[in-house]
Short mmCIF file of C-alpha atoms in Angstrom, two decimals:
data_model
loop_
_atom_site.label_atom_id
_atom_site.label_comp_id
_atom_site.label_asym_id
_atom_site.label_seq_id
_atom_site.Cartn_x
_atom_site.Cartn_y
_atom_site.Cartn_z
CA MET A 129 0.06 -0.47 -0.08
CA SER A 130 1.45 3.07 -1.05
CA ARG A 131 2.21 6.22 1.29
CA SER A 132 -0.63 8.52 0.63
CA ARG A 133 -2.98 5.60 0.39
CA MET A 134 -2.02 4.33 4.31
CA LEU A 135 -2.21 8.25 5.20
CA LYS A 136 -5.83 8.56 3.70
CA LEU A 137 -6.68 5.64 5.86
CA LEU A 138 -4.98 6.88 8.43
CA PRO A 139 -7.27 9.06 10.50
CA TRP A 140 -10.52 5.56 9.65
CA ILE A 141 -7.98 3.57 12.12
CA ALA A 142 -6.51 5.40 14.28
CA THR A 143 -9.73 7.51 15.57
CA PRO A 144 -11.75 4.31 16.37
CA LEU A 145 -8.69 2.46 17.86
CA LEU A 146 -8.36 5.68 20.79
CA VAL A 147 -12.16 5.75 20.89
CA ILE A 148 -12.09 2.03 21.36
CA LEU A 149 -8.90 2.66 24.33
CA ILE A 150 -10.57 5.30 25.88
CA ILE A 151 -14.64 3.30 26.46
CA ILE A 152 -11.90 0.70 27.79
CA ALA A 153 -10.15 2.49 30.32
CA TRP A 154 -12.75 4.19 31.54
CA GLN A 155 -14.62 0.98 31.78
CA ILE A 156 -11.55 -0.33 33.49
CA ILE A 157 -11.26 2.43 36.29
CA VAL A 158 -14.59 2.59 37.27
CA THR A 159 -14.81 -1.15 37.60
CA VAL A 160 -10.73 -1.16 39.60
CA PHE A 161 -12.00 1.40 41.99
CA ASN A 162 -16.19 1.03 42.22
CA VAL A 163 -17.05 4.28 41.24
CA ASN A 164 -20.39 5.11 42.56
CA PRO A 165 -22.23 5.45 39.23
CA PHE A 166 -23.28 9.03 40.87
CA ILE A 167 -19.88 10.75 40.24
CA PHE A 168 -18.64 8.55 37.09
CA PRO A 169 -21.65 6.76 35.19
CA PRO A 170 -19.72 3.82 33.44
CA PRO A 171 -19.79 3.81 29.64
CA GLY A 172 -22.60 1.59 29.03
CA GLU A 173 -25.25 3.64 31.12
CA VAL A 174 -24.02 7.01 29.19
CA GLY A 175 -23.87 4.98 25.54
CA SER A 176 -28.11 3.97 26.51
CA THR A 177 -28.86 6.87 27.90
CA PHE A 178 -26.84 9.16 24.72
CA ILE A 179 -29.32 6.49 22.28
CA GLY A 180 -32.26 7.68 24.59
CA LEU A 181 -31.80 11.55 24.01
CA PHE A 182 -33.04 11.01 20.57
CA ALA A 183 -36.20 9.34 21.14
CA ASP A 184 -36.83 12.76 23.44
CA PRO A 185 -38.74 16.00 22.08
CA ARG A 186 -36.73 17.79 24.60
CA THR A 187 -33.77 16.99 22.77
CA TRP A 188 -34.56 18.24 19.22
CA ASN A 189 -36.50 21.17 20.22
CA ALA A 190 -33.53 22.38 22.29
CA THR A 191 -31.00 21.68 19.82
CA TRP A 192 -32.90 23.54 17.16
CA VAL A 193 -32.65 26.38 20.32
CA THR A 194 -28.90 25.72 20.69
CA VAL A 195 -27.75 25.39 16.78
CA THR A 196 -29.55 28.48 15.93
CA GLU A 197 -28.15 30.74 18.30
CA ILE A 198 -24.25 29.19 17.02
CA VAL A 199 -25.04 29.81 13.21
CA VAL A 200 -26.43 33.20 13.94
CA GLY A 201 -23.74 34.07 16.41
CA PHE A 202 -21.00 33.16 13.65
CA LEU A 203 -22.83 34.71 10.41
CA ILE A 204 -23.67 37.62 12.14
CA ALA A 205 -19.29 37.66 13.36
CA VAL A 206 -18.19 36.24 9.80
CA VAL A 207 -20.31 39.96 8.69
CA ILE A 208 -18.66 42.21 11.21
CA GLY A 209 -15.38 40.60 11.41
CA LEU A 210 -14.57 40.60 7.69
CA THR A 211 -15.37 44.56 7.21
CA VAL A 212 -13.68 45.54 10.43
CA GLY A 213 -10.63 43.56 9.64
CA VAL A 214 -11.14 45.06 6.19
CA ILE A 215 -11.68 48.60 7.29
CA LEU A 216 -8.63 48.65 9.62
CA GLY A 217 -6.39 46.82 7.21
CA LYS A 218 -6.68 49.37 5.26
CA VAL A 219 -6.51 51.98 6.95
CA ARG A 220 -3.20 51.72 9.70
CA TRP A 221 -4.22 54.85 12.11
CA LEU A 222 -7.40 53.51 12.88
CA GLU A 223 -6.37 50.38 13.51
CA VAL A 224 -3.16 51.74 15.76
CA SER A 225 -5.80 54.29 17.07
CA LEU A 226 -8.37 51.03 17.81
CA ARG A 227 -6.03 48.61 18.94
CA PRO A 228 -5.47 49.16 23.13
CA LEU A 229 -9.65 49.27 22.74
CA ILE A 230 -10.08 45.88 21.26
CA ILE A 231 -7.23 44.15 22.90
CA ILE A 232 -8.97 45.98 26.31
CA SER A 233 -12.15 43.87 24.68
CA GLN A 234 -11.30 40.44 23.81
CA VAL A 235 -9.43 40.51 27.53
CA ALA A 236 -11.99 41.13 29.43
CA PRO A 237 -13.95 37.93 30.60
CA LYS A 238 -16.95 37.86 28.79
CA VAL A 239 -18.24 35.48 30.97
CA ALA A 240 -18.65 37.51 33.74
CA PHE A 241 -21.23 40.12 31.08
CA ILE A 242 -23.15 37.17 30.81
CA PRO A 243 -25.62 38.71 33.77
CA LEU A 244 -25.56 42.33 31.59
CA PHE A 245 -26.92 40.73 28.72
CA VAL A 246 -29.56 39.04 30.71
CA ILE A 247 -30.74 42.31 32.12
CA TRP A 248 -30.23 43.94 28.29
CA PHE A 249 -31.86 40.80 26.48
CA GLY A 250 -33.90 38.63 27.83
CA PHE A 251 -32.68 35.32 29.15
CA GLY A 252 -33.69 34.55 25.36
CA MET A 253 -32.17 33.53 22.77
CA THR A 254 -30.99 37.04 22.13
CA SER A 255 -28.24 37.18 24.95
CA LYS A 256 -26.48 34.00 23.62
CA ILE A 257 -26.45 35.12 20.28
CA VAL A 258 -24.38 38.66 21.61
CA LEU A 259 -22.31 36.02 23.41
CA ALA A 260 -21.10 33.54 20.59
CA VAL A 261 -20.53 37.24 17.98
CA LEU A 262 -18.39 38.47 20.68
CA LEU A 263 -16.37 35.19 21.23
CA ALA A 264 -16.31 34.77 17.55
CA PHE A 265 -15.13 38.27 16.39
CA PHE A 266 -12.04 38.84 17.40
CA PRO A 267 -10.33 35.12 15.69
CA ILE A 268 -12.06 35.70 12.28
CA MET A 269 -11.31 40.00 13.10
CA LEU A 270 -7.68 39.79 13.50
CA ASN A 271 -7.18 36.91 10.49
CA VAL A 272 -9.25 39.50 8.27
CA LEU A 273 -6.73 41.79 9.06
CA LEU A 274 -3.94 40.12 8.66
CA GLY A 275 -4.64 38.71 5.09
CA VAL A 276 -5.87 42.65 4.24
CA ARG A 277 -1.59 43.37 5.59
CA SER A 278 -0.11 40.14 3.86
CA VAL A 279 -0.95 41.11 0.11
CA GLU A 280 2.03 41.49 -1.86
CA GLN A 281 3.20 45.27 -2.51
CA GLY A 282 3.85 43.97 -6.01
CA HIS A 283 1.16 42.26 -6.94
CA ARG A 284 -0.71 46.14 -6.65
CA GLU A 285 1.43 47.58 -8.00
CA VAL A 286 0.88 45.50 -11.06
CA LEU A 287 -2.30 45.50 -11.28
CA GLN A 288 -1.93 49.66 -10.45
CA SER A 289 -0.09 49.88 -13.97
CA LEU A 290 -3.09 48.12 -16.10
CA ASN A 291 -5.10 51.00 -14.44
CA ALA A 292 -7.02 48.92 -12.56
CA SER A 293 -9.44 50.42 -10.12
CA ARG A 294 -9.51 50.84 -6.33
CA TRP A 295 -12.53 47.88 -6.59
CA GLN A 296 -11.17 45.71 -9.29
CA ARG A 297 -7.69 46.03 -6.92
CA PHE A 298 -9.93 44.95 -4.20
CA THR A 299 -11.71 42.39 -5.56
CA GLN A 300 -9.67 40.56 -7.46
CA LEU A 301 -6.41 41.00 -5.35
CA ASP A 302 -7.22 41.92 -1.20
CA MET A 303 -10.51 39.51 -1.29
CA ARG A 304 -8.30 36.81 -3.07
CA SER A 305 -5.54 37.12 -0.53
CA LEU A 306 -7.64 37.31 2.42
CA GLN A 307 -9.69 33.86 1.94
CA PRO A 308 -7.27 31.24 3.38
CA HIS A 309 -7.05 33.78 6.38
CA LEU A 310 -10.79 34.28 6.75
CA PHE A 311 -11.85 30.60 6.91
CA ALA A 312 -8.73 29.84 9.61
CA GLY A 313 -10.37 32.48 11.17
CA MET A 314 -13.74 31.02 10.82
CA GLU A 315 -12.39 27.46 11.96
CA VAL A 316 -12.02 29.01 15.52
CA GLY A 317 -15.04 31.58 15.40
CA ILE A 318 -17.28 28.55 15.20
CA VAL A 319 -15.98 26.50 18.41
CA LEU A 320 -15.28 30.01 20.34
CA ALA A 321 -19.19 30.42 18.68
CA THR A 322 -20.31 27.13 20.28
CA ILE A 323 -18.87 27.80 23.46
CA GLY A 324 -20.38 31.05 23.95
CA ALA A 325 -23.67 30.10 22.83
CA ILE A 326 -23.75 26.45 25.14
CA VAL A 327 -22.23 29.18 28.26
CA GLY A 328 -24.38 31.51 27.76
CA GLU A 329 -27.17 28.59 28.20
CA TYR A 330 -25.24 28.03 31.31
CA LEU A 331 -25.47 30.77 32.89
CA GLY A 332 -28.70 32.66 31.84
CA GLY A 333 -30.22 30.38 29.88
CA ASN A 334 -34.10 28.73 29.95
CA ASP A 335 -33.88 26.73 26.88
CA GLY A 336 -31.18 24.51 24.33
CA LEU A 337 -28.70 21.82 25.28
CA GLY A 338 -26.11 23.82 28.13
CA ASN A 339 -29.72 24.59 30.00
CA LEU A 340 -30.64 20.57 29.91
CA VAL A 341 -26.66 20.16 31.22
CA VAL A 342 -27.73 22.05 33.81
CA ALA A 343 -30.96 20.36 34.58
CA SER A 344 -29.63 17.16 34.51
CA MET A 345 -26.92 18.44 36.64
CA ASN A 346 -28.73 19.26 39.29
CA ALA A 347 -30.81 16.13 39.04
CA LEU A 348 -27.83 14.73 39.94
CA ASP A 349 -28.11 12.78 36.65
CA ALA A 350 -24.37 11.85 35.63
CA GLY A 351 -25.70 9.21 33.17
CA MET A 352 -27.58 11.68 31.19
CA THR A 353 -24.79 14.90 31.61
CA PHE A 354 -22.07 12.95 30.16
CA ALA A 355 -24.81 12.16 26.68
CA LEU A 356 -25.49 15.82 26.75
CA ILE A 357 -21.65 16.85 26.51
CA LEU A 358 -21.54 14.02 23.60
CA TRP A 359 -24.20 15.73 22.23
CA LEU A 360 -22.86 19.14 22.19
CA SER A 361 -20.00 17.33 20.88
CA LEU A 362 -20.69 15.95 18.23
CA ILE A 363 -22.65 19.18 16.97
CA GLY A 364 -19.66 21.25 17.38
CA LEU A 365 -17.13 18.43 15.94
CA VAL A 366 -20.03 18.79 12.81
CA LEU A 367 -19.87 22.31 12.45
CA TYR A 368 -16.66 22.31 12.14
CA LEU A 369 -16.29 20.26 9.74
CA ILE A 370 -19.19 21.29 7.31
CA VAL A 371 -16.91 25.21 8.07
CA ASN A 372 -13.27 23.26 6.68
CA GLU A 373 -15.76 22.13 3.80
CA LEU A 374 -16.68 25.55 2.52
CA LYS A 375 -12.74 25.86 2.55
CA ARG A 376 -12.39 23.16 0.32
CA PHE A 377 -14.71 24.70 -1.94
CA PHE A 378 -13.75 28.11 -2.09
CA ILE A 379 -10.39 28.21 -2.12
CA PRO A 380 -8.90 24.31 -3.44
CA TRP A 381 -6.47 26.36 -5.22
CA HIS A 382 -4.30 27.26 -1.93
CA GLU A 383 -1.59 25.27 -0.11
CA SER A 384 -3.49 24.09 2.99
CA VAL A 385 -6.46 22.63 1.34
CA TYR A 386 -4.68 20.93 -1.92
CA GLY A 387 -1.33 20.56 0.67
CA LEU A 388 -3.62 18.63 2.68
CA ASN A 389 -5.47 16.44 0.02
CA ASN A 390 -2.34 15.52 -1.62
CA VAL A 391 -1.53 13.44 1.72
CA GLY A 392 -4.89 12.61 2.36
CA VAL A 393 -6.18 14.32 5.03
#
C-alpha cells in the first residue's frame, strides 16, 4: 500500500481505535475503583442514555435552539469581523488608534457580562447570540486584518500599472488574498461561537442544550450530563467540519487545502 493511501486511511483507523481504548480505560477505572455511578457512570450507561436522548422531543427542541444561536452568532461575527478587519487593514491609523480598545475588549472576561446580557436582552436566544458573536468576532477580524496586510506590494503595483480601479484591486486581489486567512479565522470562530452559546445557556438560559445540562446536573443525573456533553461535542464537530468543507470548496487552490488533500487528510 502506498504512503499516501495509508495516510488517507489513517484517520479512519486511528480515531476509532483511540475511542475504543478510551472506553476500555474508562470501564476499567470504573470497575477497579468501584466508582459510584452518580459520580462517574460507566460507558454502557452513558451510551444507553445517549441513544435514549433521540427519542425525547425535548432534545430536538433544545438542539434547534442551541444550533440556531451558534449559527446566527457565527454568521454575524463573520460579517462584522470581515468588515472591521478589511477597514482596519486598509486604514492603518484607525487600526493603531483602536488597537488598545480592541485588546481590552478581548481580554475582558466575557462570561462576567452574561448577567448584563440577560438584563439587556432577556433569557431568550438574543443574549446567547450576542455572547457567541463576541467570542467568534476577534479571531475572524484578526485573521482578515492579517490577510489584507499580507498582500504583496508587487501585485498591487501590477494592477495599478494596468489601471485597475480601487474596487477591482479590492475584489480581484485583496479578497482573494485574504480568503485563506478568513477561513482560518472562521475555523476558530465556529468553535468559540459554540462555546459562547452553550456557556450562555449554562449561566442565563431557559432553553437549549446547555440548559438541559444544568437541569441534569441539578438532578444529579451524571449519565444524562455525560450524554448531553457528548451530543454537544458531536454538534460542534459537525459545525467545524462544515466550515472546513466550505474552505475546501472556496479555496481549493490554496496550499492549506491541496496540501492536505495530497496527504489524504
